[in-house]
Tab-separated table of C-alpha atoms in Angstrom:
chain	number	residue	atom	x	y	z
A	120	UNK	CA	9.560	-70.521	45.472
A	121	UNK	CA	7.431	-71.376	42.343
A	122	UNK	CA	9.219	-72.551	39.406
A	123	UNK	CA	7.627	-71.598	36.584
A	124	UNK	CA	8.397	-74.014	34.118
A	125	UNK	CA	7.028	-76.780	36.719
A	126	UNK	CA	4.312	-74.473	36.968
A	127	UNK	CA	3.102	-74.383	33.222
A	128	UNK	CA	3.651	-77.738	32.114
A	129	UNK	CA	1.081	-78.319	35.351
A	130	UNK	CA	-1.207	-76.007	33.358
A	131	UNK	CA	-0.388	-77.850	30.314
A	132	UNK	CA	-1.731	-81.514	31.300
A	133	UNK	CA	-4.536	-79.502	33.864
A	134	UNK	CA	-2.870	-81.709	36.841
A	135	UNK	CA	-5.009	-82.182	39.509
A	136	UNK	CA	-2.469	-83.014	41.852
A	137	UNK	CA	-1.289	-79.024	41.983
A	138	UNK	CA	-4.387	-77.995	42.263
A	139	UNK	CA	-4.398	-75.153	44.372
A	140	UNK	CA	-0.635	-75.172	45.014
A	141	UNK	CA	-0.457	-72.001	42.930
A	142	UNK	CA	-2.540	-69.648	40.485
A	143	UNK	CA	-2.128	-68.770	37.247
A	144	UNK	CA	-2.311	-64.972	36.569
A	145	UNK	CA	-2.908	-64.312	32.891
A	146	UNK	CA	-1.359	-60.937	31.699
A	147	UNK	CA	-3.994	-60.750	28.154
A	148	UNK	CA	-7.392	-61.335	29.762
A	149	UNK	CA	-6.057	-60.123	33.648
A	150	UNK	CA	-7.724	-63.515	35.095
A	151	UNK	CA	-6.598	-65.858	37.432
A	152	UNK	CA	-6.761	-69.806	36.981
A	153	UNK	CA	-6.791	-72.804	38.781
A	154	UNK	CA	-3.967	-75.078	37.544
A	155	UNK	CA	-6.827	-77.615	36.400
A	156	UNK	CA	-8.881	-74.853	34.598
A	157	UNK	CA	-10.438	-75.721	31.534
A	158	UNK	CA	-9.940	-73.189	29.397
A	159	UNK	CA	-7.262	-73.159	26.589
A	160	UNK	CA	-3.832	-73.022	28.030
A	161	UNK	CA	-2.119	-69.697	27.254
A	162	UNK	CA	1.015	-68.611	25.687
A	163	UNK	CA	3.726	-69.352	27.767
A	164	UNK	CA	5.012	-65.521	27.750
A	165	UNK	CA	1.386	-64.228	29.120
A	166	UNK	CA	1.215	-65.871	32.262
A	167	UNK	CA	2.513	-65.237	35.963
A	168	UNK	CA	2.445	-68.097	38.616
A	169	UNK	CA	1.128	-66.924	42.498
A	170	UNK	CA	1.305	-68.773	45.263
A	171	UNK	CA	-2.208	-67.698	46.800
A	172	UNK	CA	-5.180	-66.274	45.063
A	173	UNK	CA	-4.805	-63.260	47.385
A	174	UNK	CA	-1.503	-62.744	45.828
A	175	UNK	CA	-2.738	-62.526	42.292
A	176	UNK	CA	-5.650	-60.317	43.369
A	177	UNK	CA	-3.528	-57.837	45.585
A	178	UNK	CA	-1.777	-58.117	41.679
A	179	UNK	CA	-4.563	-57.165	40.549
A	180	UNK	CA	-6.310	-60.082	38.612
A	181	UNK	CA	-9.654	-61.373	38.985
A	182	UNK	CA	-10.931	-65.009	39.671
A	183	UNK	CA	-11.909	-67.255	36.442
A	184	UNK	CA	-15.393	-67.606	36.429
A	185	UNK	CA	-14.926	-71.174	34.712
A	186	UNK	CA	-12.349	-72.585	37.267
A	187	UNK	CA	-13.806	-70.827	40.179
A	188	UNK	CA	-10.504	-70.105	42.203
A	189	UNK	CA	-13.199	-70.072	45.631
A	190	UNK	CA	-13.564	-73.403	45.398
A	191	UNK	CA	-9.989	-74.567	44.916
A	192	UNK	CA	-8.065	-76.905	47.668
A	193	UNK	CA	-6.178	-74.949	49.829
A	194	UNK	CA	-2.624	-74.994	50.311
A	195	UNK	CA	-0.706	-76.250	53.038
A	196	UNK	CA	2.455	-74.137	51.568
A	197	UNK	CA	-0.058	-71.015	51.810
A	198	UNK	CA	-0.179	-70.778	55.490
A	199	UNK	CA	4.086	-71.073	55.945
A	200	UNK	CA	6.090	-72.126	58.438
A	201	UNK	CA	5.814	-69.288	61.007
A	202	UNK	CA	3.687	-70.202	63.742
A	203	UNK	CA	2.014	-66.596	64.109
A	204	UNK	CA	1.357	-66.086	60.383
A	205	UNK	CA	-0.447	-69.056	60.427
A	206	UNK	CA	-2.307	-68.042	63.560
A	207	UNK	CA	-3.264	-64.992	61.854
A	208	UNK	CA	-4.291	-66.504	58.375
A	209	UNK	CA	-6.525	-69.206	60.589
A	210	UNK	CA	-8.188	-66.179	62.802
A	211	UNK	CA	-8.915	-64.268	59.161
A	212	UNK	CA	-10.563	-67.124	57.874
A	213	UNK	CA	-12.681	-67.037	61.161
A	214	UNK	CA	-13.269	-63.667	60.607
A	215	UNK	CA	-10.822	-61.581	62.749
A	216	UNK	CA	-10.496	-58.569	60.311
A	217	UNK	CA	-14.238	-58.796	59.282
A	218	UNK	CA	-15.039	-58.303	62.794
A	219	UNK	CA	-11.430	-55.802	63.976
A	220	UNK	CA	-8.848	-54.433	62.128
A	221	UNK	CA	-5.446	-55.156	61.990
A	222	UNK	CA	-4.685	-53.539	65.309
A	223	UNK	CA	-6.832	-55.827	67.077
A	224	UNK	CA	-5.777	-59.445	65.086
A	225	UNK	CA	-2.275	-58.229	66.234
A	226	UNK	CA	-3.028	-57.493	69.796
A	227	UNK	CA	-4.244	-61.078	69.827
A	228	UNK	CA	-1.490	-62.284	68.440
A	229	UNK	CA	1.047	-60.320	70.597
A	230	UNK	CA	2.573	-58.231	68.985
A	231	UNK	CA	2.253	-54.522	67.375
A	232	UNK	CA	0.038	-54.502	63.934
A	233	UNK	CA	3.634	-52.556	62.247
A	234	UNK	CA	5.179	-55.955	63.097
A	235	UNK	CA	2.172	-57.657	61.911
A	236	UNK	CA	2.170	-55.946	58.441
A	237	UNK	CA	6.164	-56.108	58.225
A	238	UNK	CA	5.598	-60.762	58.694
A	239	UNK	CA	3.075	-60.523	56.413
A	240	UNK	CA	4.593	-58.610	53.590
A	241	UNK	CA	8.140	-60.543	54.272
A	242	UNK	CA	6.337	-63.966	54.205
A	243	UNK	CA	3.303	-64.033	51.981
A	244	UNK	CA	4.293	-60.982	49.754
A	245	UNK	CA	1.139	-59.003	50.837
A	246	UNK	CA	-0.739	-57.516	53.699
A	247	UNK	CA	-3.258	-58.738	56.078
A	248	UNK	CA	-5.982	-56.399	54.473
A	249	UNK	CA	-5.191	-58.059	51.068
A	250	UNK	CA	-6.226	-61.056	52.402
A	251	UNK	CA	-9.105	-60.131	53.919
A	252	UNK	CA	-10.132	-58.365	50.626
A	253	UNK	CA	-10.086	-61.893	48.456
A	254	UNK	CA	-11.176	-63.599	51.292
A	255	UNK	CA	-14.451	-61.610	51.364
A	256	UNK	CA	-14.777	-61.983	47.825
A	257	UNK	CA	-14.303	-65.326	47.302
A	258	UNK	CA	-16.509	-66.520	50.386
A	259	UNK	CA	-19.124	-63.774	48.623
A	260	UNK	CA	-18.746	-65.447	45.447
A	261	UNK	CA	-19.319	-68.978	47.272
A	262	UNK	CA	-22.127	-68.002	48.339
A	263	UNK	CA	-23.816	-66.494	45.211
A	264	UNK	CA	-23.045	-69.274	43.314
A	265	UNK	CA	-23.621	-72.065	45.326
A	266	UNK	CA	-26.567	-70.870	47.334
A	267	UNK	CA	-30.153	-69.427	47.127
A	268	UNK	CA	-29.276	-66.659	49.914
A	269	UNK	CA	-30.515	-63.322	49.220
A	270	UNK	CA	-27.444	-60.869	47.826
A	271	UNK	CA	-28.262	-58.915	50.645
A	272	UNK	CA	-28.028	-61.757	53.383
A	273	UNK	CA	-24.595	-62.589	51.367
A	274	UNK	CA	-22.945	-59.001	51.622
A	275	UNK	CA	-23.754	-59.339	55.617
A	276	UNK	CA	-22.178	-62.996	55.622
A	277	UNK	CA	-19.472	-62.247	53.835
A	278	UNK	CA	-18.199	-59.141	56.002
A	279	UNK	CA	-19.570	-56.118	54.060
A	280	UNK	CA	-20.409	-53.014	56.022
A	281	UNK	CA	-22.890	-52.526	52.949
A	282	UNK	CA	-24.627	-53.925	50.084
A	283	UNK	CA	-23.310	-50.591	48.269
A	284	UNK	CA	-19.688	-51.834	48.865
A	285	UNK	CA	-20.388	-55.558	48.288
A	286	UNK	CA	-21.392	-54.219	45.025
A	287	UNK	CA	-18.176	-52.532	44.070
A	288	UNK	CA	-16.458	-54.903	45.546
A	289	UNK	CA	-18.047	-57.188	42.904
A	290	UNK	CA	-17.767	-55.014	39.872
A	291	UNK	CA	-14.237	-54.425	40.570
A	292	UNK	CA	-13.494	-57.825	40.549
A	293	UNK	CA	-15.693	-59.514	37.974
A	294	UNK	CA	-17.261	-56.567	35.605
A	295	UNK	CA	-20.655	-56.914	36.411
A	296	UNK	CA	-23.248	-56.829	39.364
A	297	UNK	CA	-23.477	-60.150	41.535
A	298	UNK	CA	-26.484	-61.407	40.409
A	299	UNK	CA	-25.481	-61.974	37.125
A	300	UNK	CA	-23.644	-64.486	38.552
A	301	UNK	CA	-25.996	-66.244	40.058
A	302	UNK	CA	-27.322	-69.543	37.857
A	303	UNK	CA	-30.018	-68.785	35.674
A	304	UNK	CA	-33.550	-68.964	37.221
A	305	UNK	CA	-32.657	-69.338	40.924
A	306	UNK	CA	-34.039	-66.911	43.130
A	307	UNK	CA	-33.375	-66.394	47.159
A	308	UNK	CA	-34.949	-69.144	49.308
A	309	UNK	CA	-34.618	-68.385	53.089
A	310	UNK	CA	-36.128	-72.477	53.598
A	311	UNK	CA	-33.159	-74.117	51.465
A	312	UNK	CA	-30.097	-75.561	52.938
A	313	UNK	CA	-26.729	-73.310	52.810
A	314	UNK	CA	-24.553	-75.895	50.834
A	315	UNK	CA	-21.164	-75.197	49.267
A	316	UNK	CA	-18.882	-77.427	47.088
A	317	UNK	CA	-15.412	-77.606	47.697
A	318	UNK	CA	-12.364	-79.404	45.398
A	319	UNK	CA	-10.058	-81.573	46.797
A	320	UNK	CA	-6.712	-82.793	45.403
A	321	UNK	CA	-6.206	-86.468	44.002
A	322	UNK	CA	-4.312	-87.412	47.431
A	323	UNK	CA	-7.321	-86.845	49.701
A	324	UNK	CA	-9.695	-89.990	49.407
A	325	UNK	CA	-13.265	-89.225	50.937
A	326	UNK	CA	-14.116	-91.580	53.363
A	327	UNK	CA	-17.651	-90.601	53.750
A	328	UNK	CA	-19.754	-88.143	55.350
A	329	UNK	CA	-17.822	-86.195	58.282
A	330	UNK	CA	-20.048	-84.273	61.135
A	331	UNK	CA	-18.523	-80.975	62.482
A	332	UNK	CA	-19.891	-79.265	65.637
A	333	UNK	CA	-19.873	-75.673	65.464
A	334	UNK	CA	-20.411	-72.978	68.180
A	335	UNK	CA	-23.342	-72.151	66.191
A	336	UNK	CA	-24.705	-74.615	64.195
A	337	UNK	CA	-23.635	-77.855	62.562
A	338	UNK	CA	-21.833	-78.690	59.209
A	339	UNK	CA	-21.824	-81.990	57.414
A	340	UNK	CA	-18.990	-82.443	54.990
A	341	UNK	CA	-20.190	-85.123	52.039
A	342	UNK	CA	-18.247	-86.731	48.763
A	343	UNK	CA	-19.318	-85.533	45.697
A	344	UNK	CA	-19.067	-86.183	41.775
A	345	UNK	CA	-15.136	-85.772	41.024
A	346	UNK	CA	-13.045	-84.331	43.147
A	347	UNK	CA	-15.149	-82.403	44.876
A	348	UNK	CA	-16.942	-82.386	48.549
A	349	UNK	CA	-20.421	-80.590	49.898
A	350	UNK	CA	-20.521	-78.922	52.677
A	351	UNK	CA	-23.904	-78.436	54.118
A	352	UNK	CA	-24.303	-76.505	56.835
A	353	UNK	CA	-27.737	-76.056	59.685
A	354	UNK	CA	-28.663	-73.535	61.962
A	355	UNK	CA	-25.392	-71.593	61.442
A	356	UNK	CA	-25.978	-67.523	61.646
A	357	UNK	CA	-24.853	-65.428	58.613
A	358	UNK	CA	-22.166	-63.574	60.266
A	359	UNK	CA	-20.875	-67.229	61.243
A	360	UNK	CA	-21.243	-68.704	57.909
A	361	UNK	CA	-17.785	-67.812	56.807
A	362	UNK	CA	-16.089	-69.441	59.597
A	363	UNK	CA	-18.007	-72.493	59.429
A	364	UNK	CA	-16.839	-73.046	56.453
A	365	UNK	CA	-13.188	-72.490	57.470
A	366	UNK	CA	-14.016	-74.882	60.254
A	367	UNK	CA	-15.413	-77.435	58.194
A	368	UNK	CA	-12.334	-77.361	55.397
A	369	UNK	CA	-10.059	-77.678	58.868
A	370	UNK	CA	-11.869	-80.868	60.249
A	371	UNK	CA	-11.628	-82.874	57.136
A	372	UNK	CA	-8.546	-81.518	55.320
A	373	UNK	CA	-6.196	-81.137	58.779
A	374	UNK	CA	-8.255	-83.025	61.402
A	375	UNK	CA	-9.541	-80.014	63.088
């Protein structure tokens, strides 16, 4: 349970350390923040306190463009207790509802999607779909910043059925058309390397460049400037791009 008092004095100083332990859901502008986000702090009355960036999207906020809520630390908290709802959050981050529906990520659990849903909602406060729905985005938005990919190679990677709904899925979210997003002047490149950035919290201390085998491809994990970390992936397909990700977070945050 979040306390939010804790929570906005964390805002306050921009702590690092709770970086990605919760969001900040502001009830003026209708963005979410990273604790650590630069911009100025808001009234204390405006502001709601999540848990998970899906939560304050399923709220229906939208991701800071200056903070960049994709690239924040994830949560240990996030993923609970419960054995099979962290099963299923680990299987949607490899794709699961991308690939199936609901139906199918519970048949693999073992149990009946109602049941499913019912964990879920009791647990994390939303469904499975709403986490699919931010996950998309924000591996989407990963990718359009960080990358020279076509936006039509991202909407594929990033579990679109089309680059009509990767579009509205965009607009919805941020007000404008993906690549306005993208930094000025860069244009697709199929020859350069797929690299994203990724924050860390003050705790984790980078001990140099870690090597993950995929099933498809390789990933490198590498310090960067601050708190941050590169991960720079090779011969990895799109529709495999947002799992090796996942898998690359895994091996360096949790061993694996």
């Amino acid at each position: 349970m979040l306390d939010p008092d804790h929570c906005y004095a964390a805002i306050a100083r921009r702590d690092p350390a709770m970086d990605g332990l919760f969001f900040t859901a502001v009830r003026t502008t209708r963005i979410y923040c990273r604790p650590v986000c630069p911009a100025r702090t808001p009234e204390r009355g405006n502001v709601a306190f999540y848990t998970s960036a899906a939560a304050a999207q399923a709220a229906g906020y939208r991701p800071c463009l200056r903070c960049r809520p994709e690239t924040a630390p994830d949560s240990p908290a996030w993923a609970g207790t419960l054995a099979s709802i962290h099963r299923a959050l680990r299987l949607i981050d490899d794709g699961a509802l991308a690939e199936g529906s609901v139906a199918d990520l519970a048949d693999r659990l073992g149990m009946s999607d109602r049941h499913l849903r019912r964990l879920f909602v009791e647990h994390l406060g939303l469904t499975p779909l709403a986490v699919e729905a931010t996950r998309r985005l924000h591996l989407a938005k990963h990718l359009v910043h960080d990358t020279r990919l076509a936006l039509t190679d991202i909407a594929f990677a990033a579990g679109y059925g089309s680059v009509r709904r990767f579009n509205e899925a965009f607009q919805a979210a941020f007000g404008r058309a993906p690549s306005t997003l993208r930094r000025e002047a860069t244009l697709p490149d199929p020859a350069a390397p797929i690299a994203v950035t990724i924050a860390h919290r003050p705790d984790f201390v980078p001990t140099g460049a870690v090597q993950v085998a995929l099933p498809e491809g390789h990933a490198e994990v590498t310090p960067g400037r601050g708190r941050k970390l590169c991960i720079t992936l090779t011969d990895v397909p799109l529709p495999a791009l947002g799992r090796a990700i996942a898998a690359a977070k895994r091996a360096v945050f949790a061993g694996g």
